Amino acid sequence: MALLAQLKQLNIKHACMLILQVSAFCGFAWLCQILATYIHSPIPGSVIGLALLLALLSLKLIPERSVELAATWLIGELLLFFIPPVVAVIKYQALLEHFGAILITTMLAASTCVLLGTAFAVDKLFKFEHKKRLQRQTAEAPEHSLQTIRATEKVLSLPTPASNSTQKTPKERQAA
Amino acid sequence: MNHSALGLFCLAITLAGYFASKALYRRQRRVWLAPIIVAPVAILITVVSLKIDISDYFSYTHYLAAMLAPATIAFALPIYRERKLIKQYPLTLSLGVICGLLLGLASSWLLTKLTNLPPELSHSLMVRSVSTPFAIEATSSFGGIPELTAMLVLLTGVIGMLICEPLFKVAHIQSSIAKGVALGASAHGAGAAKANEIGRQEGVIASLTMIFTGIAMVLTAPVFAMLVN
């Protein structure tokens, strides 16, 4: 019972903090919007706000803790915020019925291009950038760097001798 | 029912549909039950079958859509948190963002040229590969319509989420950074959610790429719109 009451109190506190922080975010977004229209900025207010908040965080003018609750919630529930515009497409029902099939085929092809193109390019460059990092680190501090390299390789799941050996272990165990 | 009550009812439907679809996905983890598919479809069907007028639907739900601006600002936090990762691989991330942005624009442009879609659709298609809040800001430069853009962005996300795994397998993409960047650049939020299921590292990289691609799209849209027209 006591535990339940405690939990409830915690939840209420959490909810209050969340509402407070989200309102602060809304107010800030509104101010940025006004600023953007006032200075006739070609950059929308929300992106100005993003840059300002990032600057405030980087300069340690506001602590990370004071925005993290609302930021996590806003990003987590992003889908909810764009459902209304999506539902509004019923205004264009006729258009979509007519071109729906072409549209989806087109988008499938286009998305395949973007996905594969980006993945290939990044894969190639990443191997290069990673190698350069390795060389630089080994030149600086051979003993210490080997551990960090192993760690990054593990995290980024690169096909390296180190990660290969860990992958083999279960198979070897089975064989044994 | 008067208009104000109907508006409130629509807000209730939207919230209920959204949270129910999230609860459903928590119980049944199947790709086609993801909230990004179930929630919009369920709400759309309800609104259409009840013959609700779109202006009534929007009378209260536009407050939800207005939350896209604060949500955009909230993206500052993940950038700040992952500054170390950004400093570690600046080249790879920028290449991913540039590649995703250019390929997204070029593929949309080329395919609309080949299929002669009506201008409302083809203009709204241009920004489809970036996250919704950024896409809605950027679409006006190309002469796109916000509602159509929102739907095309959502479709792109769903498509990317569904085709990524077979494609990665066929193309032998193994490094997690390449998977993350590709998902974030091509399928924005849905891609980032998918990447998060593949692994934490992939998820973080996908979110970062998605945010940077979105910002880059908003900043460069006027220039590209001039080139296209």
Tab-separated table of C-alpha atoms in Angstrom, chain B:
chain	number	residue	atom	x	y	z
B	1	MET	CA	-23.665	17.096	-32.561
B	2	ASN	CA	-22.333	20.650	-32.717
B	3	HIS	CA	-18.985	21.461	-34.218
B	4	SER	CA	-17.031	22.016	-31.037
B	5	ALA	CA	-18.136	18.691	-29.534
B	6	LEU	CA	-17.339	16.935	-32.797
B	7	GLY	CA	-13.896	18.510	-32.759
B	8	LEU	CA	-13.258	17.271	-29.234
B	9	PHE	CA	-14.519	13.827	-30.248
B	10	CYS	CA	-11.982	13.786	-33.106
B	11	LEU	CA	-9.178	14.718	-30.728
B	12	ALA	CA	-10.286	11.851	-28.480
B	13	ILE	CA	-10.326	9.408	-31.433
B	14	THR	CA	-6.846	10.487	-32.459
B	15	LEU	CA	-5.399	10.119	-28.961
B	16	ALA	CA	-7.168	6.816	-28.356
B	17	GLY	CA	-6.105	5.401	-31.712
B	18	TYR	CA	-2.514	6.428	-31.139
B	19	PHE	CA	-2.147	5.060	-27.615
B	20	ALA	CA	-4.073	1.879	-28.442
B	21	SER	CA	-1.800	1.172	-31.405
B	22	LYS	CA	1.243	1.679	-29.183
B	23	ALA	CA	-0.168	-0.728	-26.600
B	24	LEU	CA	-0.899	-3.247	-29.343
B	25	TYR	CA	2.668	-3.087	-30.623
B	26	ARG	CA	4.020	-3.602	-27.097
B	27	ARG	CA	2.135	-6.911	-26.971
B	28	GLN	CA	2.532	-8.051	-30.586
B	29	ARG	CA	5.913	-7.093	-32.008
B	30	ARG	CA	5.241	-7.577	-35.707
B	31	VAL	CA	6.451	-5.187	-38.396
B	32	TRP	CA	3.021	-4.628	-39.915
B	33	LEU	CA	1.566	-3.837	-36.487
B	34	ALA	CA	3.973	-0.934	-35.930
B	35	PRO	CA	2.126	2.190	-34.681
B	36	ILE	CA	3.308	4.117	-37.730
B	37	ILE	CA	1.112	1.841	-39.875
B	38	VAL	CA	-1.769	0.955	-37.552
B	39	ALA	CA	-2.490	4.358	-35.965
B	40	PRO	CA	-2.921	6.487	-39.120
B	41	VAL	CA	-4.850	3.752	-40.947
B	42	ALA	CA	-7.226	3.129	-38.024
B	43	ILE	CA	-7.878	6.837	-37.459
B	44	LEU	CA	-8.320	7.491	-41.186
B	45	ILE	CA	-10.842	4.656	-41.494
B	46	THR	CA	-12.783	5.940	-38.469
B	47	VAL	CA	-12.919	9.504	-39.773
B	48	VAL	CA	-13.932	8.405	-43.276
B	49	SER	CA	-16.576	5.906	-42.145
B	50	LEU	CA	-18.151	8.427	-39.749
B	51	LYS	CA	-18.159	10.972	-42.617
B	52	ILE	CA	-16.523	13.618	-40.440
B	53	ASP	CA	-15.731	16.862	-42.227
B	54	ILE	CA	-12.015	17.608	-42.334
B	55	SER	CA	-12.430	21.141	-40.929
B	56	ASP	CA	-14.222	19.642	-37.903
B	57	TYR	CA	-11.457	17.076	-37.572
B	58	PHE	CA	-8.850	19.813	-37.558
B	59	SER	CA	-10.621	22.178	-35.138
B	60	TYR	CA	-8.860	20.664	-32.101
B	61	THR	CA	-6.313	18.247	-33.564
B	62	HIS	CA	-4.367	21.129	-35.080
B	63	TYR	CA	-2.994	21.692	-31.574
B	64	LEU	CA	-1.331	18.292	-31.889
B	65	ALA	CA	0.159	19.254	-35.252
B	66	ALA	CA	1.401	22.505	-33.681
B	67	MET	CA	3.562	20.396	-31.351
B	68	LEU	CA	5.801	19.572	-34.317
B	69	ALA	CA	7.664	22.870	-33.768
B	70	PRO	CA	8.674	22.199	-30.137
B	71	ALA	CA	9.493	18.619	-31.175
B	72	THR	CA	11.926	19.983	-33.763
B	73	ILE	CA	13.616	22.086	-31.088
B	74	ALA	CA	13.845	19.010	-28.851
B	75	PHE	CA	16.200	17.409	-31.396
B	76	ALA	CA	18.925	19.634	-29.922
B	77	LEU	CA	19.214	17.230	-26.987
B	78	PRO	CA	20.300	14.103	-28.922
B	79	ILE	CA	22.804	16.205	-30.884
B	80	TYR	CA	24.236	17.539	-27.610
B	81	ARG	CA	24.314	14.123	-25.970
B	82	GLU	CA	26.063	12.367	-28.849
B	83	ARG	CA	28.605	15.145	-29.512
B	84	LYS	CA	31.412	12.677	-28.820
B	85	LEU	CA	30.255	10.316	-31.561
B	86	ILE	CA	29.851	13.247	-33.960
B	87	LYS	CA	33.440	14.335	-33.247
B	88	GLN	CA	34.686	10.780	-33.774
B	89	TYR	CA	33.232	10.254	-37.233
B	90	PRO	CA	32.581	13.690	-38.749
B	91	LEU	CA	33.408	12.629	-42.310
B	92	THR	CA	31.245	9.526	-42.332
B	93	LEU	CA	28.250	11.336	-40.863
B	94	SER	CA	28.515	14.316	-43.232
B	95	LEU	CA	28.872	12.026	-46.211
B	96	GLY	CA	25.791	10.135	-45.068
B	97	VAL	CA	23.798	13.349	-44.715
B	98	ILE	CA	24.925	14.757	-48.076
B	99	CYS	CA	24.394	11.429	-49.832
B	100	GLY	CA	20.976	10.897	-48.297
B	101	LEU	CA	19.867	14.433	-49.097
B	102	LEU	CA	21.073	14.441	-52.712
B	103	LEU	CA	19.947	10.897	-53.479
B	104	GLY	CA	16.554	11.565	-51.893
B	105	LEU	CA	16.019	14.703	-53.958
B	106	ALA	CA	17.450	13.255	-57.168
B	107	SER	CA	15.517	9.988	-56.980
B	108	SER	CA	12.226	11.801	-56.318
B	109	TRP	CA	12.867	14.280	-59.098
B	110	LEU	CA	13.876	11.645	-61.654
B	111	LEU	CA	10.920	9.398	-60.921
B	112	THR	CA	8.368	12.183	-61.087
B	113	LYS	CA	9.851	13.110	-64.470
B	114	LEU	CA	9.453	9.529	-65.683
B	115	THR	CA	5.918	8.984	-64.414
B	116	ASN	CA	4.358	12.432	-65.048
B	117	LEU	CA	2.509	12.688	-61.751
B	118	PRO	CA	0.332	15.779	-61.222
B	119	PRO	CA	2.244	18.794	-59.839
B	120	GLU	CA	0.638	18.646	-56.350
B	121	LEU	CA	2.061	15.177	-55.853
B	122	SER	CA	5.400	15.586	-57.581
B	123	HIS	CA	6.212	18.800	-55.676
B	124	SER	CA	5.210	17.250	-52.375
B	125	LEU	CA	7.394	14.204	-53.134
B	126	MET	CA	10.668	16.148	-53.173
B	127	VAL	CA	11.186	16.348	-49.415
B	128	ARG	CA	9.802	12.903	-48.604
B	129	SER	CA	12.983	11.416	-47.118
B	130	VAL	CA	13.341	13.820	-44.160
B	131	SER	CA	11.508	13.839	-40.849
B	132	THR	CA	7.974	15.324	-40.885
B	133	PRO	CA	8.587	18.592	-38.959
B	134	PHE	CA	11.449	19.469	-41.315
B	135	ALA	CA	9.614	18.232	-44.417
B	136	ILE	CA	6.549	20.386	-43.701
B	137	GLU	CA	8.790	23.452	-43.323
B	138	ALA	CA	10.756	22.678	-46.482
B	139	THR	CA	7.938	21.586	-48.785
B	140	SER	CA	6.612	25.111	-49.425
B	141	SER	CA	9.872	25.977	-51.218
B	142	PHE	CA	9.101	23.297	-53.806
B	143	GLY	CA	5.429	24.267	-53.997
B	144	GLY	CA	4.320	21.130	-52.183
B	145	ILE	CA	1.183	20.766	-50.065
B	146	PRO	CA	1.785	20.144	-46.325
B	147	GLU	CA	-0.912	17.450	-45.944
B	148	LEU	CA	0.250	15.453	-48.968
B	149	THR	CA	3.843	15.887	-47.853
B	150	ALA	CA	3.026	14.518	-44.402
B	151	MET	CA	1.433	11.444	-45.951
B	152	LEU	CA	4.265	10.854	-48.445
B	153	VAL	CA	6.846	11.237	-45.679
B	154	LEU	CA	4.976	8.678	-43.617
B	155	LEU	CA	4.799	6.264	-46.574
B	156	THR	CA	8.520	6.684	-47.206
B	157	GLY	CA	9.202	5.811	-43.596
B	158	VAL	CA	7.063	2.690	-43.762
B	159	ILE	CA	8.644	1.577	-47.051
B	160	GLY	CA	12.167	2.122	-45.723
B	161	MET	CA	11.364	0.226	-42.550
B	162	LEU	CA	10.013	-2.756	-44.499
B	163	ILE	CA	12.677	-3.036	-47.206
B	164	CYS	CA	15.820	-2.290	-45.168
B	165	GLU	CA	16.620	-5.733	-43.803
B	166	PRO	CA	16.346	-7.762	-47.042
B	167	LEU	CA	18.290	-5.010	-48.855
B	168	PHE	CA	21.117	-4.985	-46.307
B	169	LYS	CA	21.356	-8.749	-46.605
B	170	VAL	CA	21.447	-8.735	-50.415
B	171	ALA	CA	23.964	-5.879	-50.570
B	172	HIS	CA	26.184	-7.285	-47.768
B	173	ILE	CA	26.073	-4.162	-45.623
B	174	GLN	CA	27.497	-5.178	-42.272
B	175	SER	CA	28.920	-2.202	-40.422
B	176	SER	CA	26.415	-0.778	-38.010
B	177	ILE	CA	27.305	2.799	-38.897
B	178	ALA	CA	26.384	2.242	-42.559
B	179	LYS	CA	23.081	0.629	-41.592
B	180	GLY	CA	22.267	3.433	-39.170
B	181	VAL	CA	23.166	6.248	-41.533
B	182	ALA	CA	21.272	4.689	-44.450
B	183	LEU	CA	18.136	4.144	-42.365
B	184	GLY	CA	18.218	7.627	-40.873
B	185	ALA	CA	18.847	9.296	-44.220
B	186	SER	CA	16.240	7.374	-46.202
B	187	ALA	CA	13.462	6.551	-43.737
B	188	HIS	CA	13.789	9.283	-41.026
B	189	GLY	CA	11.862	8.528	-37.792
B	190	ALA	CA	10.587	5.112	-38.840
B	191	GLY	CA	14.093	4.205	-39.978
B	192	ALA	CA	15.540	5.363	-36.677
B	193	ALA	CA	13.007	3.259	-34.767
B	194	LYS	CA	13.911	0.256	-36.923
B	195	ALA	CA	17.617	0.934	-36.434
B	196	ASN	CA	17.020	1.029	-32.688
B	197	GLU	CA	15.649	-2.504	-32.934
B	198	ILE	CA	18.768	-3.653	-34.818
B	199	GLY	CA	21.024	-2.167	-32.134
B	200	ARG	CA	21.564	0.830	-29.841
B	201	GLN	CA	24.513	2.147	-31.821
B	202	GLU	CA	22.556	1.933	-35.085
B	203	GLY	CA	19.650	3.761	-33.461
B	204	VAL	CA	21.761	6.659	-32.235
B	205	ILE	CA	23.502	7.027	-35.599
B	206	ALA	CA	20.194	6.849	-37.472
B	207	SER	CA	18.633	9.552	-35.273
B	208	LEU	CA	21.624	11.842	-35.732
B	209	THR	CA	21.602	11.357	-39.507
B	210	MET	CA	17.856	11.943	-39.603
B	211	ILE	CA	18.160	15.226	-37.667
B	212	PHE	CA	21.077	16.533	-39.716
B	213	THR	CA	19.453	15.532	-43.021
B	214	GLY	CA	16.292	17.336	-41.914
B	215	ILE	CA	18.164	20.511	-40.990
B	216	ALA	CA	20.172	20.355	-44.219
B	217	MET	CA	16.957	19.939	-46.214
B	218	VAL	CA	15.311	22.965	-44.596
B	219	LEU	CA	18.405	25.111	-45.168
B	220	THR	CA	19.026	24.063	-48.773
B	221	ALA	CA	15.443	23.631	-50.029
B	222	PRO	CA	15.174	27.171	-51.520
B	223	VAL	CA	18.367	26.581	-53.532
B	224	PHE	CA	17.296	23.170	-54.827
B	225	ALA	CA	13.813	24.445	-55.614
B	226	MET	CA	15.393	27.112	-57.809
B	227	LEU	CA	17.485	24.470	-59.603
B	228	VAL	CA	14.508	22.182	-60.218
B	229	ASN	CA	12.188	24.835	-61.599
